[in-house]
């Protein structure tokens, strides 16, 4: 049975480790650990070994494909360093009587996709530079996991080497002579590949998700206020709350969807108008437009000589020159534009979902119990929406969730109080 075999293996490892400690007297270098800790430690160490072996295979394959002798020697040095790291982790695994190590990655590591061309190798080098930064972060998080003195020593050595590898890769990329010019589609493909590699290591929220979260918050907040006010005025009579809540939900969703559509279309029209203005300006006086672009680049921080050269280079392609002028002068770019129908659908759907939450309890109950349930459900939804904002910001999810929950609670108390007061006032007439 696999489970029993794992327990017996872990117990054997524990006994061997404790016997070694007893013989050497090195009670301070290897702490007493239980079976689960050793098993978890071996998992981490084997993952480290696999990662270093994959990097070794990658650099070795790149060195074989590289035609420049200097760069080839640098890549061979990186491959040897990664192989050394793998041996260090293998020694730690052997100390713990771990399993036999078998490399499970591709023979060429991450270089499997390269065609052997200069552009292919350089693309992978840029991806590896991102990977090395991710490895530094991953190893840094292991400082509290690897508790033995030997493992800590290996960890510090590997982190220091990975930092040097990041610098080495940066120098390799900068030292490469300029590549042949790429057309627009080739540049877009290369950019997509680099961004995909970055997102794999550092996931990012989709652009529409940000709009959806804020639309859901708008719907939730506005209808929660309506529901609280009407519930306060009618003491939670469900039919009044449902009529007001559903009407508000439909109105709010339509308003948000329409507004998102018009905003996205307006941004696209403004972009097209700005492009047309810049194109007319270039046709009228190209030298003046070059000077405008050069000065705009200087304002953004580029040295004067670099800004001048870049302005002249961009002017060689009229369409690219026009887009560069629009981007630097008006901060508009085609990449930042949203599709109007996608924006409308996202805004409508997210708002409707958020707005529907506060009225759910009134389908099943009435009175005080419905009011209390609506408050609990709505505040829980506020917390969930606030926590989801952490996908776009660096604030902890719980802090963002609590902040939005607090705002929702204040909103609910105020609108309920106003509704209660108005209900009593109308009732006295």
Short mmCIF file of C-alpha atoms in Angstrom, two decimals:
data_model
loop_
_atom_site.label_atom_id
_atom_site.label_comp_id
_atom_site.label_asym_id
_atom_site.label_seq_id
_atom_site.Cartn_x
_atom_site.Cartn_y
_atom_site.Cartn_z
CA UNK A 1 0.00 0.00 0.00
CA UNK A 2 1.50 3.38 -1.01
CA UNK A 3 0.47 5.18 2.17
CA UNK A 4 2.03 2.56 4.44
CA UNK A 5 5.23 2.53 2.35
CA UNK A 6 5.54 6.33 2.66
CA UNK A 7 5.13 6.12 6.43
CA UNK A 8 7.74 3.36 6.69
CA UNK A 9 10.15 5.32 4.47
CA UNK A 10 9.68 8.52 6.50
CA UNK A 11 10.17 6.57 9.76
CA UNK A 12 13.37 5.08 8.37
CA UNK A 13 14.59 8.55 7.42
CA UNK A 14 13.82 9.83 10.91
CA UNK A 15 15.77 7.01 12.57
CA UNK A 16 18.75 7.48 10.25
CA UNK A 17 18.79 11.22 10.84
CA UNK A 18 18.51 10.87 14.63
CA UNK A 19 21.22 8.16 14.67
CA UNK A 20 23.50 10.49 12.74
CA UNK A 21 22.84 13.26 15.21
CA UNK A 22 23.56 10.96 18.17
CA UNK A 23 26.86 9.78 16.68
CA UNK A 24 28.13 13.23 15.76
CA UNK A 25 26.69 15.15 18.67
CA UNK A 26 25.65 17.89 16.22
CA UNK A 27 22.42 18.60 18.02
CA UNK A 28 22.48 22.26 17.09
CA UNK A 29 23.00 21.82 13.36
CA UNK A 30 20.11 19.42 12.70
CA UNK A 31 16.94 20.04 14.70
CA UNK A 32 14.68 17.20 15.83
CA UNK A 33 11.99 16.94 13.20
CA UNK A 34 8.99 14.68 12.85
CA UNK A 35 8.00 12.49 9.92
CA UNK A 36 5.74 15.07 8.26
CA UNK A 37 8.41 17.78 8.45
CA UNK A 38 10.99 15.53 6.79
CA UNK A 39 8.54 14.54 4.04
CA UNK A 40 7.68 18.19 3.35
CA UNK A 41 11.36 19.14 3.42
CA UNK A 42 12.20 16.45 0.87
CA UNK A 43 9.44 17.72 -1.42
CA UNK A 44 10.92 21.23 -1.32
CA UNK A 45 14.48 20.01 -1.86
CA UNK A 46 13.52 17.79 -4.79
CA UNK A 47 11.61 20.69 -6.41
CA UNK A 48 14.76 22.81 -6.05
CA UNK A 49 16.84 20.07 -7.64
CA UNK A 50 14.42 19.69 -10.56
CA UNK A 51 14.41 23.46 -11.14
CA UNK A 52 18.21 23.67 -11.17
CA UNK A 53 18.49 20.68 -13.52
CA UNK A 54 16.00 22.31 -15.88
CA UNK A 55 18.00 25.55 -15.84
CA UNK A 56 21.19 23.56 -16.47
CA UNK A 57 19.59 21.88 -19.50
CA UNK A 58 18.32 25.25 -20.75
CA UNK A 59 21.67 27.04 -20.61
CA UNK A 60 23.47 24.01 -22.07
CA UNK A 61 21.08 23.95 -25.05
CA UNK A 62 21.41 27.70 -25.58
CA UNK A 63 25.21 27.43 -25.48
CA UNK A 64 25.08 24.76 -28.20
CA UNK A 65 22.89 26.99 -30.38
CA UNK A 66 24.88 30.20 -29.82
CA UNK A 67 27.24 31.19 -32.66
CA UNK A 68 29.13 33.94 -30.81
CA UNK A 69 32.06 32.31 -28.96
CA UNK A 70 32.09 34.83 -26.08
CA UNK A 71 28.39 34.50 -25.40
CA UNK A 72 28.65 30.72 -25.78
CA UNK A 73 31.27 30.57 -23.02
CA UNK A 74 29.11 32.71 -20.74
CA UNK A 75 26.15 30.40 -21.28
CA UNK A 76 28.33 27.36 -20.56
CA UNK A 77 29.38 29.01 -17.31
CA UNK A 78 25.74 29.54 -16.35
CA UNK A 79 24.98 25.90 -17.17
CA UNK A 80 27.86 24.75 -14.95
CA UNK A 81 26.67 26.98 -12.11
CA UNK A 82 23.14 25.55 -12.30
CA UNK A 83 24.59 22.03 -12.33
CA UNK A 84 26.55 22.89 -9.19
CA UNK A 85 23.36 24.11 -7.50
CA UNK A 86 21.65 20.84 -8.41
CA UNK A 87 24.50 18.87 -6.80
CA UNK A 88 24.19 20.91 -3.62
CA UNK A 89 20.47 20.12 -3.34
CA UNK A 90 21.13 16.47 -4.21
CA UNK A 91 23.63 16.26 -1.34
CA UNK A 92 21.02 17.64 1.07
CA UNK A 93 18.50 15.07 -0.15
CA UNK A 94 21.04 12.28 0.28
CA UNK A 95 21.72 13.45 3.84
CA UNK A 96 18.05 12.91 4.60
CA UNK A 97 18.09 9.48 2.88
CA UNK A 98 15.71 10.82 0.27
CA UNK A 99 14.53 9.01 -2.89
CA UNK A 100 16.59 8.47 -6.03
CA UNK A 101 16.52 11.63 -8.14
CA UNK A 102 15.34 11.46 -11.75
CA UNK A 103 15.16 14.58 -13.91
CA UNK A 104 11.58 14.98 -15.18
CA UNK A 105 11.97 18.06 -17.40
CA UNK A 106 12.54 18.49 -21.13
CA UNK A 107 16.02 17.56 -22.45
CA UNK A 108 16.60 21.16 -23.53
CA UNK A 109 14.77 22.72 -20.58
CA UNK A 110 13.09 25.99 -21.48
CA UNK A 111 15.12 26.24 -24.70
CA UNK A 112 13.04 23.54 -26.39
CA UNK A 113 11.10 26.11 -28.41
CA UNK A 114 14.12 27.94 -29.87
CA UNK A 115 14.83 27.54 -33.56
CA UNK A 116 18.51 28.21 -33.00
CA UNK A 117 18.26 31.67 -34.56
CA UNK A 118 19.65 34.80 -32.98
CA UNK A 119 16.20 36.23 -32.36
CA UNK A 120 15.02 32.92 -30.87
CA UNK A 121 17.93 32.74 -28.44
CA UNK A 122 17.57 36.36 -27.39
CA UNK A 123 13.84 35.91 -26.78
CA UNK A 124 14.56 33.00 -24.45
CA UNK A 125 17.31 34.98 -22.69
CA UNK A 126 14.79 37.70 -21.91
CA UNK A 127 12.36 35.10 -20.60
CA UNK A 128 15.14 33.55 -18.51
CA UNK A 129 15.95 36.93 -16.99
CA UNK A 130 12.35 37.12 -15.76
CA UNK A 131 12.64 33.51 -14.59
CA UNK A 132 15.82 34.20 -12.61
CA UNK A 133 14.10 37.04 -10.77
CA UNK A 134 11.23 34.69 -9.95
CA UNK A 135 13.67 32.05 -8.70
CA UNK A 136 15.25 34.60 -6.36
CA UNK A 137 11.82 35.36 -4.91
CA UNK A 138 10.97 31.65 -4.62
CA UNK A 139 14.20 30.81 -2.82
CA UNK A 140 13.85 33.81 -0.51
CA UNK A 141 10.52 32.42 0.69
CA UNK A 142 12.24 29.18 1.72
CA UNK A 143 14.33 30.77 4.46
CA UNK A 144 11.74 29.75 7.04
CA UNK A 145 11.24 26.28 5.53
CA UNK A 146 14.83 25.00 5.29
CA UNK A 147 15.83 24.92 8.95
CA UNK A 148 19.11 23.00 8.98
CA UNK A 149 22.38 24.93 8.97
CA UNK A 150 23.56 23.12 5.84
CA UNK A 151 20.36 23.88 3.92
CA UNK A 152 20.49 27.53 4.97
CA UNK A 153 24.08 27.75 3.75
CA UNK A 154 23.14 26.24 0.38
CA UNK A 155 20.13 28.54 0.12
CA UNK A 156 22.20 31.69 0.68
CA UNK A 157 24.77 30.56 -1.89
CA UNK A 158 22.11 29.81 -4.49
CA UNK A 159 20.32 33.14 -3.95
CA UNK A 160 23.60 35.04 -4.36
CA UNK A 161 24.41 33.13 -7.56
CA UNK A 162 20.91 33.68 -8.99
CA UNK A 163 21.34 37.42 -8.46
CA UNK A 164 24.58 37.25 -10.45
CA UNK A 165 22.85 35.22 -13.16
CA UNK A 166 20.20 37.94 -13.50
CA UNK A 167 22.93 40.56 -14.01
CA UNK A 168 24.81 38.31 -16.42
CA UNK A 169 21.73 37.77 -18.57
CA UNK A 170 21.05 41.51 -18.62
CA UNK A 171 24.60 42.14 -19.84
CA UNK A 172 24.28 39.43 -22.50
CA UNK A 173 21.09 40.94 -23.86
CA UNK A 174 22.53 44.47 -23.93
CA UNK A 175 25.79 43.30 -25.50
CA UNK A 176 24.06 41.70 -28.47
CA UNK A 177 24.46 43.77 -31.64
CA UNK A 178 21.19 45.28 -32.89
CA UNK A 179 18.88 42.72 -34.47
CA UNK A 180 17.39 43.18 -37.94
CA UNK A 181 14.38 45.47 -37.85
CA UNK A 182 11.08 43.72 -37.12
CA UNK A 183 7.81 44.69 -38.70
CA UNK A 184 4.73 45.48 -36.62
CA UNK A 185 3.39 41.92 -36.51
CA UNK A 186 6.76 40.44 -35.53
CA UNK A 187 7.20 42.98 -32.74
CA UNK A 188 3.67 42.27 -31.47
CA UNK A 189 4.41 38.51 -31.46
CA UNK A 190 7.69 38.98 -29.58
CA UNK A 191 6.02 41.26 -27.03
CA UNK A 192 3.19 38.76 -26.52
CA UNK A 193 5.70 35.96 -25.85
CA UNK A 194 7.59 38.01 -23.26
CA UNK A 195 4.41 39.14 -21.51
CA UNK A 196 3.08 35.57 -21.47
CA UNK A 197 6.26 34.39 -19.75
CA UNK A 198 5.98 37.19 -17.22
CA UNK A 199 2.32 36.44 -16.48
CA UNK A 200 3.16 32.78 -15.98
CA UNK A 201 5.44 33.71 -13.09
CA UNK A 202 3.52 36.78 -11.93
CA UNK A 203 -0.17 36.33 -12.75
CA UNK A 204 -2.09 39.49 -13.56
CA UNK A 205 -5.79 40.15 -13.52
CA UNK A 206 -7.44 40.63 -16.91
CA UNK A 207 -8.23 44.23 -17.81
CA UNK A 208 -11.99 43.62 -17.95
CA UNK A 209 -11.90 42.13 -14.43
CA UNK A 210 -11.07 45.52 -12.95
CA UNK A 211 -14.11 47.04 -14.65
CA UNK A 212 -16.28 44.12 -13.54
CA UNK A 213 -15.26 44.44 -9.89
CA UNK A 214 -16.02 48.15 -9.76
CA UNK A 215 -19.30 47.68 -11.63
CA UNK A 216 -20.32 44.96 -9.15
CA UNK A 217 -19.48 47.30 -6.28
CA UNK A 218 -21.55 50.10 -7.82
CA UNK A 219 -24.55 47.82 -8.23
CA UNK A 220 -24.16 46.32 -4.78
CA UNK A 221 -23.71 49.67 -3.05
CA UNK A 222 -26.51 51.51 -4.81
CA UNK A 223 -29.15 48.79 -4.42
CA UNK A 224 -28.07 48.03 -0.85
CA UNK A 225 -28.79 51.68 -0.10
CA UNK A 226 -32.21 51.48 -1.78
CA UNK A 227 -33.09 48.22 -0.02
CA UNK A 228 -31.98 49.58 3.36
CA UNK A 229 -33.99 52.76 2.93
CA UNK A 230 -37.17 51.04 1.73
CA UNK A 231 -36.84 48.32 4.38
CA UNK A 232 -36.51 51.00 7.06
CA UNK A 233 -39.55 52.87 5.76
CA UNK A 234 -41.77 49.77 5.42
CA UNK A 235 -40.35 47.66 8.29
CA UNK A 236 -39.14 45.07 5.80
CA UNK A 237 -42.33 44.45 3.82
CA UNK A 238 -40.93 42.22 1.10
CA UNK A 239 -43.15 43.28 -1.83
CA UNK A 240 -42.18 46.94 -1.48
CA UNK A 241 -38.50 46.09 -1.16
CA UNK A 242 -38.60 43.71 -4.14
CA UNK A 243 -40.32 46.27 -6.37
CA UNK A 244 -37.82 48.99 -5.45
CA UNK A 245 -34.82 46.64 -5.53
CA UNK A 246 -35.59 44.99 -8.87
CA UNK A 247 -36.45 48.30 -10.51
CA UNK A 248 -33.23 49.78 -9.17
CA UNK A 249 -31.24 46.74 -10.31
CA UNK A 250 -32.48 46.96 -13.90
CA UNK A 251 -32.02 50.73 -14.02
CA UNK A 252 -28.55 50.60 -12.49
CA UNK A 253 -27.38 47.76 -14.78
CA UNK A 254 -28.68 49.51 -17.92
CA UNK A 255 -27.13 52.79 -16.84
CA UNK A 256 -23.73 51.24 -16.12
CA UNK A 257 -23.72 49.17 -19.32
CA UNK A 258 -24.72 52.14 -21.45
CA UNK A 259 -22.18 54.38 -19.73
CA UNK A 260 -19.39 51.81 -20.25
CA UNK A 261 -20.28 51.49 -23.94
CA UNK A 262 -20.36 55.24 -24.51
CA UNK A 263 -17.11 55.75 -22.58
CA UNK A 264 -15.25 53.08 -24.55
CA UNK A 265 -16.60 54.37 -27.88
CA UNK A 266 -15.80 57.95 -26.92
CA UNK A 267 -12.21 56.98 -26.02
CA UNK A 268 -11.82 55.27 -29.39
CA UNK A 269 -13.25 58.28 -31.24
CA UNK A 270 -10.98 60.65 -29.32
CA UNK A 271 -8.00 58.44 -30.21
CA UNK A 272 -8.93 58.47 -33.90
CA UNK A 273 -9.43 62.25 -33.79
CA UNK A 274 -6.03 62.74 -32.14
CA UNK A 275 -4.37 60.51 -34.75
CA UNK A 276 -6.02 62.55 -37.52
CA UNK A 277 -4.84 65.83 -35.95
CA UNK A 278 -1.27 64.60 -35.61
CA UNK A 279 -1.29 63.25 -39.18
CA UNK A 280 -2.38 66.67 -40.50
CA UNK A 281 0.34 68.34 -38.42
CA UNK A 282 2.99 65.99 -39.83
CA UNK A 283 1.79 66.59 -43.39
CA UNK A 284 1.89 70.36 -42.84
CA UNK A 285 5.34 70.57 -41.21
CA UNK A 286 7.24 67.35 -40.45
CA UNK A 287 10.30 69.11 -39.01
CA UNK A 288 8.12 70.92 -36.48
CA UNK A 289 6.50 67.60 -35.50
CA UNK A 290 9.95 66.05 -35.00
CA UNK A 291 10.89 68.91 -32.72
CA UNK A 292 7.61 68.56 -30.80
CA UNK A 293 8.25 64.83 -30.26
CA UNK A 294 11.88 65.40 -29.23
CA UNK A 295 10.88 68.03 -26.65
CA UNK A 296 8.06 65.81 -25.36
CA UNK A 297 10.53 62.97 -24.86
CA UNK A 298 12.91 65.31 -23.02
CA UNK A 299 10.08 66.34 -20.70
CA UNK A 300 9.55 62.65 -19.96
CA UNK A 301 13.16 62.25 -18.88
CA UNK A 302 15.23 61.34 -21.95
CA UNK A 303 18.53 63.18 -22.56
CA UNK A 304 18.41 65.74 -25.35
CA UNK A 305 20.66 63.84 -27.78
CA UNK A 306 18.77 60.57 -27.26
CA UNK A 307 15.42 62.33 -27.72
CA UNK A 308 16.63 63.94 -30.96
CA UNK A 309 17.90 60.65 -32.40
CA UNK A 310 14.77 58.79 -31.39
CA UNK A 311 12.57 61.47 -32.92
CA UNK A 312 14.40 61.22 -36.25
CA UNK A 313 14.28 57.42 -36.23
CA UNK A 314 10.55 57.38 -35.55
CA UNK A 315 9.96 59.91 -38.32
CA UNK A 316 11.22 57.37 -40.86
CA UNK A 317 7.88 55.54 -40.55
CA UNK A 318 5.01 57.98 -40.87
CA UNK A 319 2.31 55.90 -39.18
CA UNK A 320 4.59 54.98 -36.29
CA UNK A 321 5.65 58.63 -36.02
CA UNK A 322 2.03 59.79 -35.85
CA UNK A 323 1.16 57.22 -33.17
CA UNK A 324 4.25 58.18 -31.15
CA UNK A 325 3.18 61.85 -31.25
CA UNK A 326 -0.33 60.92 -30.09
CA UNK A 327 1.03 58.77 -27.29
CA UNK A 328 3.50 61.33 -25.94
CA UNK A 329 1.35 64.45 -26.39
CA UNK A 330 -2.14 63.19 -25.53
CA UNK A 331 -1.37 59.98 -23.63
CA UNK A 332 -3.54 57.93 -25.99
CA UNK A 333 -2.62 54.59 -27.52
CA UNK A 334 -4.47 51.92 -29.43
CA UNK A 335 -3.43 49.23 -26.92
CA UNK A 336 -5.23 50.97 -24.05
CA UNK A 337 -8.60 51.13 -25.84
CA UNK A 338 -11.46 48.86 -24.75
CA UNK A 339 -13.99 47.21 -27.02
CA UNK A 340 -17.28 49.10 -26.48
CA UNK A 341 -19.50 46.00 -26.57
CA UNK A 342 -17.24 44.07 -24.20
CA UNK A 343 -17.24 47.03 -21.81
CA UNK A 344 -21.03 47.31 -22.03
CA UNK A 345 -21.63 43.61 -21.41
CA UNK A 346 -19.15 43.54 -18.53
CA UNK A 347 -20.66 46.63 -16.89
CA UNK A 348 -24.27 45.45 -17.31
CA UNK A 349 -23.68 41.90 -16.08
CA UNK A 350 -21.46 42.77 -13.12
CA UNK A 351 -23.76 45.56 -11.97
CA UNK A 352 -26.83 43.33 -12.21
CA UNK A 353 -25.14 40.57 -10.22
CA UNK A 354 -23.98 42.96 -7.52
CA UNK A 355 -27.38 44.69 -7.37
CA UNK A 356 -29.27 41.41 -7.06
CA UNK A 357 -27.47 40.32 -3.88
CA UNK A 358 -29.20 42.66 -1.35
CA UNK A 359 -32.73 41.71 -2.48
CA UNK A 360 -32.25 37.91 -2.36
CA UNK A 361 -33.52 37.46 1.24
CA UNK A 362 -36.78 39.29 0.45
CA UNK A 363 -37.78 36.55 -1.98
CA UNK A 364 -38.03 34.13 0.95
CA UNK A 365 -38.82 36.17 4.05
CA UNK A 366 -40.15 39.49 5.32
CA UNK A 367 -39.85 41.82 8.30
CA UNK A 368 -36.91 42.02 10.70
CA UNK A 369 -35.50 38.63 9.71
CA UNK A 370 -35.35 39.70 6.04
CA UNK A 371 -33.68 43.00 6.98
CA UNK A 372 -31.08 41.20 9.12
CA UNK A 373 -30.42 38.58 6.43
CA UNK A 374 -30.09 41.25 3.73
CA UNK A 375 -27.57 43.11 5.89
CA UNK A 376 -25.48 40.00 6.48
CA UNK A 377 -25.57 38.91 2.84
CA UNK A 378 -24.80 42.39 1.54
CA UNK A 379 -21.91 43.03 3.91
CA UNK A 380 -20.48 39.60 3.06
CA UNK A 381 -20.69 40.53 -0.61
CA UNK A 382 -18.99 43.86 0.15
CA UNK A 383 -16.13 41.95 1.76
CA UNK A 384 -15.86 39.57 -1.20
CA UNK A 385 -15.80 42.41 -3.73
CA UNK A 386 -13.26 44.33 -1.65
CA UNK A 387 -11.05 41.27 -1.28
CA UNK A 388 -11.15 40.66 -5.04
CA UNK A 389 -9.70 44.13 -5.57
CA UNK A 390 -6.40 42.75 -4.23
CA UNK A 391 -5.95 41.18 -7.69
CA UNK A 392 -5.25 44.69 -9.02
CA UNK A 393 -3.59 46.38 -6.04
CA UNK A 394 -0.82 45.51 -3.58
CA UNK A 395 -2.97 45.94 -0.45
CA UNK A 396 -3.71 42.71 1.48
CA UNK A 397 -7.03 41.12 0.51
CA UNK A 398 -8.42 41.15 4.04
CA UNK A 399 -7.69 44.85 4.52
CA UNK A 400 -9.32 45.78 1.23
CA UNK A 401 -12.31 43.58 2.09
CA UNK A 402 -12.75 45.08 5.55
CA UNK A 403 -12.49 48.60 4.16
CA UNK A 404 -15.31 48.05 1.67
CA UNK A 405 -17.37 46.25 4.33
CA UNK A 406 -17.03 49.25 6.65
CA UNK A 407 -18.19 51.61 3.91
CA UNK A 408 -21.13 49.33 3.16
CA UNK A 409 -22.10 49.18 6.84
CA UNK A 410 -22.04 52.98 7.15
CA UNK A 411 -24.09 53.31 3.95
CA UNK A 412 -26.66 50.76 5.18
CA UNK A 413 -27.03 52.41 8.60
CA UNK A 414 -27.49 55.88 7.11
CA UNK A 415 -30.03 54.87 4.46
CA UNK A 416 -31.95 52.61 6.88
CA UNK A 417 -32.15 55.47 9.39
CA UNK A 418 -33.38 57.88 6.72
CA UNK A 419 -35.97 55.35 5.53
CA UNK A 420 -37.10 54.69 9.10
CA UNK A 421 -37.52 58.40 9.77
CA UNK A 422 -39.39 59.01 6.53
CA UNK A 423 -41.63 56.03 7.18
CA UNK A 424 -42.60 57.33 10.58
CA UNK A 425 -43.12 60.83 9.16
CA UNK A 426 -45.40 59.60 6.40
CA UNK A 427 -47.23 57.35 8.86
CA UNK A 428 -48.14 60.34 11.07
CA UNK A 429 -49.83 62.16 8.20
#
